[in-house]
XYZ file of C-alpha atoms in Angstrom:
603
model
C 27.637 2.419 2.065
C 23.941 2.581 0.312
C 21.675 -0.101 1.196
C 18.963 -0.881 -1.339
C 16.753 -3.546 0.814
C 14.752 -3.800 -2.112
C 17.350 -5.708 -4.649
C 14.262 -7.358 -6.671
C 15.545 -11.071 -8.108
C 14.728 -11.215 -11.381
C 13.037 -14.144 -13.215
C 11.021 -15.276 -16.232
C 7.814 -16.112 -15.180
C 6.607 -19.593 -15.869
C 3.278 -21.390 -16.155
C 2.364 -23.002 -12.717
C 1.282 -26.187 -14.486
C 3.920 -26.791 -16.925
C 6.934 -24.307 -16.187
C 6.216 -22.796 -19.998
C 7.269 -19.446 -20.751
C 3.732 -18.072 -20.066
C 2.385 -16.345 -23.313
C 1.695 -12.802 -23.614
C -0.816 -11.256 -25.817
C 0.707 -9.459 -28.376
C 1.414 -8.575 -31.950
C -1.140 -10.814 -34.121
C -5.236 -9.705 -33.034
C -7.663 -11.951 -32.155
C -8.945 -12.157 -36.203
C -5.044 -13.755 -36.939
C -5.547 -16.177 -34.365
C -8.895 -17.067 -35.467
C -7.630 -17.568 -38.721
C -4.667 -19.822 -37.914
C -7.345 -22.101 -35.970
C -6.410 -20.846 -32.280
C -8.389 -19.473 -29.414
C -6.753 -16.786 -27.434
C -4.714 -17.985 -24.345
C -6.521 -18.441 -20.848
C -5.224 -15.707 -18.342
C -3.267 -17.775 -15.202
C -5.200 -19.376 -12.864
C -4.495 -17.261 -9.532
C -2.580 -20.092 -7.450
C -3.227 -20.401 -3.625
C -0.069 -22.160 -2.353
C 3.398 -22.036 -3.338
C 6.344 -23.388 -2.172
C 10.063 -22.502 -2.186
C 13.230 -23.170 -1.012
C 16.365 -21.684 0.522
C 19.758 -23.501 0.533
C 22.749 -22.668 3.041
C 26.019 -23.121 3.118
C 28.228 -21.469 5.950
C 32.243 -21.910 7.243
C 33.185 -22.760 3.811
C 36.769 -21.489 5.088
C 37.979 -20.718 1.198
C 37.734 -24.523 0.087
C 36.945 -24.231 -3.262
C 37.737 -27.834 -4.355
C 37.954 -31.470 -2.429
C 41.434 -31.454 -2.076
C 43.685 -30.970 1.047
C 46.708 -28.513 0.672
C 48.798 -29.682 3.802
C 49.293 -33.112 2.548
C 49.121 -32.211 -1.086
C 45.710 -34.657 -2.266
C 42.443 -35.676 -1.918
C 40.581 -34.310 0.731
C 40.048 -37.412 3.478
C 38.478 -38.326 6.675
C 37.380 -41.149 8.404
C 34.175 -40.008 8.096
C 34.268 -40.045 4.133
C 33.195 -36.528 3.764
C 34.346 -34.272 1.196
C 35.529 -30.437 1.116
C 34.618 -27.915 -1.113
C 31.876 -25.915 -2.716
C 32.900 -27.495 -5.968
C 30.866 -30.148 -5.237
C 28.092 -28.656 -3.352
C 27.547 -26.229 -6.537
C 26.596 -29.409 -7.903
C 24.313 -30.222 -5.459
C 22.817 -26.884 -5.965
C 22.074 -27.643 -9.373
C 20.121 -30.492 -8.264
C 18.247 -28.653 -5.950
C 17.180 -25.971 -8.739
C 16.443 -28.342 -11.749
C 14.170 -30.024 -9.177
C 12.119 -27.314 -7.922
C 12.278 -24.667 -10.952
C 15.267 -21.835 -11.089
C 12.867 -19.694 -9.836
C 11.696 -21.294 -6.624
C 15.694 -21.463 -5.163
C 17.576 -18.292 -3.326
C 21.073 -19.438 -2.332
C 22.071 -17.959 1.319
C 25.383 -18.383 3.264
C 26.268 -17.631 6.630
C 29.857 -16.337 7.012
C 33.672 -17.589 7.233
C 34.493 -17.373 3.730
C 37.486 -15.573 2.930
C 40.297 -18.051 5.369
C 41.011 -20.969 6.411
C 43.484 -22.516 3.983
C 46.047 -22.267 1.882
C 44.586 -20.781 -0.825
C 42.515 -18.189 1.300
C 46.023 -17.040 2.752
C 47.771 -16.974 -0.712
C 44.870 -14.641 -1.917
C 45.197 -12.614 1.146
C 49.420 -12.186 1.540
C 51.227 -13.571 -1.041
C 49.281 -12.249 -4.107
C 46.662 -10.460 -2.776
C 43.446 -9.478 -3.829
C 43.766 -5.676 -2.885
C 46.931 -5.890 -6.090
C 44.034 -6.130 -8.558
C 43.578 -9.753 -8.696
C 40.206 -11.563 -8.010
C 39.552 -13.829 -5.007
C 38.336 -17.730 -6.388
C 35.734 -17.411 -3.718
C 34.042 -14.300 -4.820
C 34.612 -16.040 -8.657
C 33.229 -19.344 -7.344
C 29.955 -17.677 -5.613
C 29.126 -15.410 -8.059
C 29.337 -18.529 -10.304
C 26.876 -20.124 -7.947
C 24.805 -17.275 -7.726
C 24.338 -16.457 -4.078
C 21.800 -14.457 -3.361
C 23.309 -13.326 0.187
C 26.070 -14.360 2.809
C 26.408 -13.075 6.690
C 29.813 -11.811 7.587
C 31.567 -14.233 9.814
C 34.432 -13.113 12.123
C 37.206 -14.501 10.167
C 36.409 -12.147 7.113
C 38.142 -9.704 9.394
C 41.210 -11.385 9.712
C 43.211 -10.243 6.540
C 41.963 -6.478 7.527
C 38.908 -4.486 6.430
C 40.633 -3.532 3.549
C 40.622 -6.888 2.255
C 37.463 -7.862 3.073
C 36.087 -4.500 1.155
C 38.142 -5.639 -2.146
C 36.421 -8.768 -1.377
C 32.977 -7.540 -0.861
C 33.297 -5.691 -4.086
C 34.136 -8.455 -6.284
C 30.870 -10.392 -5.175
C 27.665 -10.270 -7.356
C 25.621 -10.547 -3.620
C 25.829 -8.561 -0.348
C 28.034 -9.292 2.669
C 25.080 -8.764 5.600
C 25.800 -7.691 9.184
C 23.489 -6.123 10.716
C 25.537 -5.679 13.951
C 28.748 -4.661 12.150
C 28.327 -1.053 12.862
C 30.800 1.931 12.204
C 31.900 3.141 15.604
C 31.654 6.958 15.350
C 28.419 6.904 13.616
C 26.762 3.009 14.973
C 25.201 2.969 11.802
C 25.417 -0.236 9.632
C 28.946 -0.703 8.167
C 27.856 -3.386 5.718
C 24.244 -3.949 4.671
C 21.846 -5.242 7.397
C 19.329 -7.178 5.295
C 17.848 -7.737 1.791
C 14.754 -8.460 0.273
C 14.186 -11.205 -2.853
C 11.499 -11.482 -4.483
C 9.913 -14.577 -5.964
C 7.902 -14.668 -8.607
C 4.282 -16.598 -8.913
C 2.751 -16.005 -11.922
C -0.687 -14.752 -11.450
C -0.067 -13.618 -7.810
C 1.656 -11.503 -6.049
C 5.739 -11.516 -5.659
C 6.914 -13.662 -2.745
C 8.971 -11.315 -0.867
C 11.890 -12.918 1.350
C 13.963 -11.154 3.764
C 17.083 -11.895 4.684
C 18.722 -10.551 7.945
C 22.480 -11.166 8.544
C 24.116 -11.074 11.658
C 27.666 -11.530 12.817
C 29.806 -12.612 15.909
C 29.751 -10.094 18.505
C 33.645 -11.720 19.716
C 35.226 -10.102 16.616
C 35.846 -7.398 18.733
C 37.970 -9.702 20.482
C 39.201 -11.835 18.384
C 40.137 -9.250 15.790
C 40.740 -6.526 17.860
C 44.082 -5.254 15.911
C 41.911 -5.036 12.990
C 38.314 -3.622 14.117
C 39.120 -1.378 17.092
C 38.122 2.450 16.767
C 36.689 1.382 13.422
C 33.680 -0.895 13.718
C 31.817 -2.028 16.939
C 29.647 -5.168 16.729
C 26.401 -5.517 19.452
C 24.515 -8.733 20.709
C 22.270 -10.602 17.902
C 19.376 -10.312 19.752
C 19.450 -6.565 20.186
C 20.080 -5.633 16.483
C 17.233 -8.708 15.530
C 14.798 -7.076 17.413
C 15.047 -3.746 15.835
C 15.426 -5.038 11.653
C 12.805 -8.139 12.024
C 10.163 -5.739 12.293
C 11.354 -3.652 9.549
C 11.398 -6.412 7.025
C 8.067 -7.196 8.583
C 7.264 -3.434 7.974
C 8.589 -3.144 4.524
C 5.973 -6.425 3.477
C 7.984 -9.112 3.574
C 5.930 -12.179 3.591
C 8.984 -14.548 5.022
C 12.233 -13.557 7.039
C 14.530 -15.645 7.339
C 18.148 -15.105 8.822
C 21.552 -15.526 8.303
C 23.829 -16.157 12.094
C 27.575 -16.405 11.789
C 26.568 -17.685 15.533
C 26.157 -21.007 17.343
C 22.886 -22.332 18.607
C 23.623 -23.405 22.338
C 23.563 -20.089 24.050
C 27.150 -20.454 25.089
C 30.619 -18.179 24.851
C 33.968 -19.010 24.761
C 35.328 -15.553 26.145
C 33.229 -15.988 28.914
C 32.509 -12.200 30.271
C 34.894 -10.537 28.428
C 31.979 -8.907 26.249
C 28.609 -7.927 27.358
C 27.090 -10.378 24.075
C 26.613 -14.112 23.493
C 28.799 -15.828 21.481
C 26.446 -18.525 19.868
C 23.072 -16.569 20.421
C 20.792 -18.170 17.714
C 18.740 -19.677 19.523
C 18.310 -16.653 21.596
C 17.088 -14.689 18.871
C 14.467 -17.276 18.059
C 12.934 -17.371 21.212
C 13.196 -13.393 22.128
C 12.853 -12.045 18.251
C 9.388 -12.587 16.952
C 8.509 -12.586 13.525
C 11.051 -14.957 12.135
C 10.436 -17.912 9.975
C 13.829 -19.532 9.918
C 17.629 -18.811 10.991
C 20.640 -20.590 8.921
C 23.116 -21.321 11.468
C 27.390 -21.079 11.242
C 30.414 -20.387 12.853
C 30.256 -23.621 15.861
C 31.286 -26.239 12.929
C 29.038 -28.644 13.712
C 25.726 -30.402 11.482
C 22.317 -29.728 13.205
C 20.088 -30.538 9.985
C 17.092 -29.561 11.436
C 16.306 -27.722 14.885
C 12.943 -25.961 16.220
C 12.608 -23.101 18.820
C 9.631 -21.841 20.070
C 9.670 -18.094 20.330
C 8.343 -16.872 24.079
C 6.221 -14.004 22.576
C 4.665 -15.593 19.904
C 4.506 -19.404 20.697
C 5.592 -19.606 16.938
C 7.545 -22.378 15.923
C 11.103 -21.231 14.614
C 13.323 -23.370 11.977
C 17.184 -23.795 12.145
C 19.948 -26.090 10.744
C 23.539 -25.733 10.106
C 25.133 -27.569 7.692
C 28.489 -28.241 9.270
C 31.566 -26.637 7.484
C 33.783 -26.355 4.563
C 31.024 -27.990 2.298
C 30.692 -30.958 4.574
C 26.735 -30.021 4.200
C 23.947 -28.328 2.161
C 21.040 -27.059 4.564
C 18.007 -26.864 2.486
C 15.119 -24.973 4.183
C 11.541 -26.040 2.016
C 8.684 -23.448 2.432
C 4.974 -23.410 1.732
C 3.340 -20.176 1.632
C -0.553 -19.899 1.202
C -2.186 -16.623 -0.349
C -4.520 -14.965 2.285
C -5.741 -11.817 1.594
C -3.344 -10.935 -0.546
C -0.216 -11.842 1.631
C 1.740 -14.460 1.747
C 1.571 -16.769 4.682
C 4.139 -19.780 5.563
C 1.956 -22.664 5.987
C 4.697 -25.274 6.396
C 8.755 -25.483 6.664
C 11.203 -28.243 7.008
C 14.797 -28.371 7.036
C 17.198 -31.123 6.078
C 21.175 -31.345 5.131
C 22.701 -33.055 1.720
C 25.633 -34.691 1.611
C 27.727 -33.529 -1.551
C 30.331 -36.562 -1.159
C 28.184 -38.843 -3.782
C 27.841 -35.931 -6.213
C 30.821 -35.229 -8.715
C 32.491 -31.319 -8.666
C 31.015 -28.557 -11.106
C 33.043 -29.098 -14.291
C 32.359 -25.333 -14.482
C 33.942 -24.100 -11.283
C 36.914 -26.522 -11.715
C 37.655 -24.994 -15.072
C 37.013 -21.617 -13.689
C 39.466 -22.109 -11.174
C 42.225 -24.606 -12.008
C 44.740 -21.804 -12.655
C 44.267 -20.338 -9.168
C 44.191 -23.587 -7.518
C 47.598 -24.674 -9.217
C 49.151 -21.416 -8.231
C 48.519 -22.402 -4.827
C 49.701 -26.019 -5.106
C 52.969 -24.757 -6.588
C 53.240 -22.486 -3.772
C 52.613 -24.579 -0.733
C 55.152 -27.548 -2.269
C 57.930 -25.231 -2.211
C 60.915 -26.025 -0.231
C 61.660 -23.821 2.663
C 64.754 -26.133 4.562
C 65.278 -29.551 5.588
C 64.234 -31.520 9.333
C 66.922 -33.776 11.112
C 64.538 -35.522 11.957
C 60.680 -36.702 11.557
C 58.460 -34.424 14.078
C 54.819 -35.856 14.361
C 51.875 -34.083 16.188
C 49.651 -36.989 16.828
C 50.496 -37.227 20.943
C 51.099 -33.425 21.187
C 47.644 -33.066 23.024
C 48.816 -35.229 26.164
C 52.655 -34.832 25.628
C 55.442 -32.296 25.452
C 56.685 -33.010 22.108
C 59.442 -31.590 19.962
C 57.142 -30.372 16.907
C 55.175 -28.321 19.236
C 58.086 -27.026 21.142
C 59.302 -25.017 17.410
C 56.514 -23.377 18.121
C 57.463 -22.594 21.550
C 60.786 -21.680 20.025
C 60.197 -19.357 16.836
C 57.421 -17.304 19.409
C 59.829 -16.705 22.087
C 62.798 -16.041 19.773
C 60.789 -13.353 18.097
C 59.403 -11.578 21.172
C 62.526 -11.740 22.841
C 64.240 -9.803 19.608
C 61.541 -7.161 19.846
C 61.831 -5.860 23.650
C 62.104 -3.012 25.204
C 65.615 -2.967 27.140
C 63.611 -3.245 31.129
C 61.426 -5.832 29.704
C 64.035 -7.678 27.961
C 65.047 -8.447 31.540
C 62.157 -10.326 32.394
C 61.575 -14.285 32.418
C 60.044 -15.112 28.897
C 57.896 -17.878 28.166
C 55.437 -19.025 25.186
C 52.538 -20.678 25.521
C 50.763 -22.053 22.323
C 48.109 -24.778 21.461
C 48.300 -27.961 19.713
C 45.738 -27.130 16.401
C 46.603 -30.173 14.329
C 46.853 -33.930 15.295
C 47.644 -34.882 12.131
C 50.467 -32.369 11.549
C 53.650 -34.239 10.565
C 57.063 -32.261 9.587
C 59.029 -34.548 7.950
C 62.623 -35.690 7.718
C 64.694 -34.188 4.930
C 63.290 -31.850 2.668
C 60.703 -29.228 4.779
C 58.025 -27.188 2.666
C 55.592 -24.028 3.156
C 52.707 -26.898 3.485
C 54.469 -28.776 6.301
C 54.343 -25.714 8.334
C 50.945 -24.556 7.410
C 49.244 -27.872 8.222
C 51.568 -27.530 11.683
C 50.245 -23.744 12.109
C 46.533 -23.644 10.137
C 45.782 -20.106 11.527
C 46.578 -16.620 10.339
C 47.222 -15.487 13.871
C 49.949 -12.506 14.877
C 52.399 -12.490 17.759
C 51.836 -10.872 21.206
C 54.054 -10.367 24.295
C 51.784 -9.956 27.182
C 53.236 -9.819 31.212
C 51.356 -11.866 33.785
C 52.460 -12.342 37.216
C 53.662 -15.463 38.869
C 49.698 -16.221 40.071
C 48.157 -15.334 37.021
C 50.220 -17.630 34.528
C 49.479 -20.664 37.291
C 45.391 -19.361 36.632
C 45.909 -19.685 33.175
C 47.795 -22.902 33.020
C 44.492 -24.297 35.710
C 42.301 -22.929 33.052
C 44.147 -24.752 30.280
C 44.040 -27.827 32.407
C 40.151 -28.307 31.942
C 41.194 -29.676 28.632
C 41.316 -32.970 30.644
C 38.643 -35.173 32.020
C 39.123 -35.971 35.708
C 40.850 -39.315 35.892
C 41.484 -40.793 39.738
C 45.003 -41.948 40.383
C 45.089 -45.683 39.936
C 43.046 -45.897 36.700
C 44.046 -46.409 33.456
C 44.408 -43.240 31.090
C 42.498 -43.882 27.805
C 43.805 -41.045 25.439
C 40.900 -41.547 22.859
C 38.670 -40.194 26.109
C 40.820 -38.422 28.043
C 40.555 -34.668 26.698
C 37.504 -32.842 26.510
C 37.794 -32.076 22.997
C 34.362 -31.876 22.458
C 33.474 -29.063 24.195
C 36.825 -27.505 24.959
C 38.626 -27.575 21.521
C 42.523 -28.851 20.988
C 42.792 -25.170 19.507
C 41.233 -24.168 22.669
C 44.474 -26.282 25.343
C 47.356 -24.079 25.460
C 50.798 -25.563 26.747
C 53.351 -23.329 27.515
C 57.571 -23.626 27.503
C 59.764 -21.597 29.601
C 58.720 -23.020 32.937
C 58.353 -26.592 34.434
C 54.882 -27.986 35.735
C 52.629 -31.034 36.149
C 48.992 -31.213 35.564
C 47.824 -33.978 37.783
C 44.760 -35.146 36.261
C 43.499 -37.097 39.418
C 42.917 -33.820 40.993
C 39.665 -31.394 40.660
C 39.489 -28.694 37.996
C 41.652 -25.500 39.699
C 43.525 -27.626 41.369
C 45.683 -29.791 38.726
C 49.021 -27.079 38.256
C 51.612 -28.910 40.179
C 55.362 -27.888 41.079
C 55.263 -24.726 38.803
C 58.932 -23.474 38.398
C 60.977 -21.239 36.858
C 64.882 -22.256 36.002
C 64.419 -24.628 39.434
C 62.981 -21.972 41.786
C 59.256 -22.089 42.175
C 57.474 -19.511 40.320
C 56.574 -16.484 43.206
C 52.773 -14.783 42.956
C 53.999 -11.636 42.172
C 57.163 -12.835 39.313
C 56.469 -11.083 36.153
C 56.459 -12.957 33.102
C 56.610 -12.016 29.387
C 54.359 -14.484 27.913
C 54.881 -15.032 23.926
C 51.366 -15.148 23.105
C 49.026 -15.713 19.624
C 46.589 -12.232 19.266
C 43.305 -14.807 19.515
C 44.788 -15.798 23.061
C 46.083 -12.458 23.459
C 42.330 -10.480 23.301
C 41.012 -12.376 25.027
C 39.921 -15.365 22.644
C 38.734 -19.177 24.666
C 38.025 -16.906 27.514
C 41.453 -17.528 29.393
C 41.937 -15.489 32.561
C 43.957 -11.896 32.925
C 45.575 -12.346 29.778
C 43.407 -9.761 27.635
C 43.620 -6.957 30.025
C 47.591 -7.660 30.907
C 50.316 -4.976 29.639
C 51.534 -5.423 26.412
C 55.397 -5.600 26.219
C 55.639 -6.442 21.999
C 53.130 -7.206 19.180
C 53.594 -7.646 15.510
C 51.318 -8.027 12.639
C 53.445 -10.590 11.077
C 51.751 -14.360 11.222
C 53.081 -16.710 13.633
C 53.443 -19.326 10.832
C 55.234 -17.117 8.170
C 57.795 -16.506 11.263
C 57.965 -20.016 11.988
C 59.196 -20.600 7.829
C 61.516 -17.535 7.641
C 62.605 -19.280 10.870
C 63.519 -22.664 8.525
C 64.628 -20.695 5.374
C 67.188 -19.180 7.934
C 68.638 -21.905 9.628
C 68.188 -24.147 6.299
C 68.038 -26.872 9.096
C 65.367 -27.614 11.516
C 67.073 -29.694 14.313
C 65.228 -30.760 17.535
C 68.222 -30.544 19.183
C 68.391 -26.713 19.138
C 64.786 -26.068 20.744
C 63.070 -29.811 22.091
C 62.188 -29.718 25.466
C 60.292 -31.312 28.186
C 58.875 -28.998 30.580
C 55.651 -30.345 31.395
C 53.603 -34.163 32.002
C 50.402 -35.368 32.864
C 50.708 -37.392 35.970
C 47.716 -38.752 38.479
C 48.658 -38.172 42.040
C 52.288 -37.303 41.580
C 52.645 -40.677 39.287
C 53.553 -39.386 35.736
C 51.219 -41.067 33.052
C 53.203 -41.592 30.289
């Protein structure tokens, strides 16, 4: 795909004093405007200092308005946030009728395209690749984004999706380490350069670098592999900074679908950090500030020093799904005809005290509605009211028709030797506030069950490495010695190892005893009554994050592969309830597994 780095921003130039249309000299000579009583205008004064801004968004996960599909209203949280860019557009606004149209480039960086409802009905059930247009691309080109980084869930629908994607927006997708893997060149475009005008001075030229998440190889694997290869941040950083820096930019600033902590989830399963921004402001020099996404969390305002410079670098990260607005401020003084930042600060906005952009609302009521009407339909009916809210310390029912739809569905799709082997699922708990209720059962009481677009693996472990991966699982919990009391609201390390990240599994019987030490908590492991034997195979009914090697559990990625499917676990799980018309308990609830301290079960 052509890259043109130079994609010049257009703008009217403006007086520096009064924001005027400045006046060029034109069609009545100087003997008219004597006449009419006027002296000819000044020329500009030639300004020394400027200043500019750059607002980010990143993770907006396809929420396009403050409203919550899986419960059908308002968006909530005890926090009082609200979703949706919607209402940061208005923010936006703000920002620009503040500090001149002019002075404002718009930058996001990446996981745009899923994540809810209405990302998955633009994706499967009327898809954008059918010749409709996705209310993202609509709602950003409404915004006018100047650039967004590629995060690793535009890769979840397929490339060809995110292509018919790409070419509805008015801006460029950047990943500079999303390379095509016969040729490594750039797959999408590594970087662009905007220009901002001063009148009387030269153009203020901004380059933007986007990177992506090296684990996409992972995590998308069925998707990307033999087609794109993605390398380490830092590596393709150090070769484009000093292009941009070649080509003249006076400011580079960069767009990381990437944490900030130095830290990876798949542990050593690739070669390249998972959240490596701050590793490319410390090793990369040459960079004036980095826009941070993909680790869901608000940092509005974070400095690195970079080793080879001793130059101060500027991050933030505004959260997700339009919790946040990052906005990065910039003064740049002229010396020798460059441009030179002087000064930067960072800072999020809050978009929960501004109203939603009539504008985007009427642009996209009619998709939103379609989605609404789509999520409320009826699927079935539940005997009986199944409730998530203890599934992250207990073996409950809602959690085991998960266990139930995976292992039904691998089990189907055998081969006739494996078919013969002991079959077990293992799946996480991704919603506390799921809730399937009794009586009537709809598409969005499954989705807010199952919020992920994930596919269905069957991978074989042995007897010793399912009991590794149910130890690894078990570091969900904080050590608590027998004899205390178990506080749930601090029991789980959820804060650095994710609900998503605890997998429980059906099929086999086991305690996690957590009085005991990390790799030590798996207790009485069996199978049908017999304790489970090192070398026992096991089919394990498996989600393709897990499966490849996503959360960085052991063996699992590089076991055999007895079945996979590219149908989503949570479409299953509602042809599953259309089929039976009845979701009953009865037919699949199971305890299998408890939380006990020193042989004493907790609850």
């Amino acid at each position: 795909m052509p890259v043109n780095p130079l994609n010049r921003r257009e703008f009217v130039q403006k007086s520096a004093v009064t924001g005027a249309a400045v006046a060029v000299a034109g069609s009545a000579g100087a003997g008219s405007a004597q006449a009419a009583g006027r002296t000819s205008p000044k020329p500009v004064k030639k300004p020394r200092t400027w200043s500019f801004s750059i607002l980010g968004t990143t993770d907006l996960h396809s929420h396009v308005f403050d409203w919550d599909y899986y419960t059908d209203a308002a968006y909530k949280d005890s926090k009082g946030n609200s979703v949706g860019v919607a209402r940061v557009a208005t923010l936006i606004k703000e920002q620009r009728k503040a500090k001149g149209e002019e002075r404002v480039l718009l930058v996001d960086a990446g996981d745009i395209i899923q994540g809810t409802s209405l990302a998955y009905y633009f994706a499967r059930v009327e898809p954008i690749t059918s010749g409709v247009k996705h209310p993202m691309a609509t709602a950003m080109n409404h915004m006018r984004y100047d650039a967004a980084a590629l995060g690793n869930h535009e890769f979840n629908y397929g490339i060809e999706v995110l292509r018919k994607f790409e070419s509805q927006c008015h801006f460029p997708l950047l990943g500079a380490n999303a390379l095509d893997a016969k040729t490594l060149r750039p797959a999408f475009a590594p970087y662009t350069v905007k220009r901002i005008c001063v009148p009387g001075a030269p153009d203020i030229k901004v380059g933007i670098l986007g990177l992506t998440n090296p684990g996409i190889a992972l995590w998308d694997k069925d998707n990307v592999s033999g087609k794109m290869v993605f390398p380490g941040l830092v590596e393709q950083a150090k070769k484009y900074v000093p292009r941009l820096r070649a080509l003249g930019c006076d400011v580079v600033f960069l767009t990381d679908h990437s944490g900030l902590d130095g830290s990876s989830s798949y542990g050593d399963e690739l070669p390249y950090v998972e959240n490596a921004s701050n590793l490319v402001a410390e090793q990369v020099p040459g960079i004036d500030a980095i826009l941070v996404g993909h680790t869901h969390v608000e940092v509005p305002s974070y400095t690195v020093k970079n080793t080879e410079t001793g130059e101060d670098v500027l991050l933030s990260e505004p959260y997700c799904w339009g919790y946040r607005l990052s906005v990065f401020d910039f003064e740049v003084e002229l010396e020798h005809g460059r441009w030179k930042v002087v000064s930067k600060t960072a800072q999020t906005l809050n978009p929960n005290t501004v109203d939603e952009d009539p504008e985007i609302k009427k642009l996209l009521a009619a998709d939103h509605a379609l989605v609404v009407k789509y999520v409320n339909t009826a699927v079935g009916t539940c005997t009986a009211d199944l409730s998530a809210a203890e599934s992250c310390w207990k073996d409950v029912p809602i959690m085991d028709f998960i266990h139930e739809v995976q292992s039904k569905t691998v089990a189907a799709g055998l081969s006739t030797a494996d078919a013969a082997l002991p079959l077990i699922s293992v799946a996480a708990p991704f919603s506390r506030t799921a809730d399937i209720p009794a009586g009537s059962v709809t598409i969005r009481d499954i989705a807010g069950l199952y919020i992920y677009d994930n596919t269905l693996y069957g991978k074989k472990l042995t007897g010793a490495q399912l009991k590794d991966y149910l130890e690894y699982a078990a570091k969900y919990y904080h050590q608590v010695p027998a004899g205390t009391k178990v506080d749930t609201t601090t029991l789980t390390n959820a804060n650095s190892f994710w609900d998503y990240m605890y997998d429980t599994a059906a099929g086999v019987d086991y305690e996690i005893d957590i009085a005991a030490a990390e790799g030590s908590r798996i207790k009485n492991l069996t199978y049908k009554g017999a304790a489970v034997a090192d070398d026992q195979v096991f089919v394990v009914a498996v989600n393709n994050y897990r499966a490849n090697g996503g959360s960085g559990y052991p063996h699992i990625a590089a076991a055999p592969i007895a079945y996979s499917s590219t149908n989503e676990i949570r479409q299953l799980m509602i042809d599953y309830v259309t089929a039976k018309g009845a979701l009953d308990p009865a037919d699949f609830a199971a305890t299998n597994w408890k939380l006990t301290q020193s042989g004493t079960p907790v609850f």
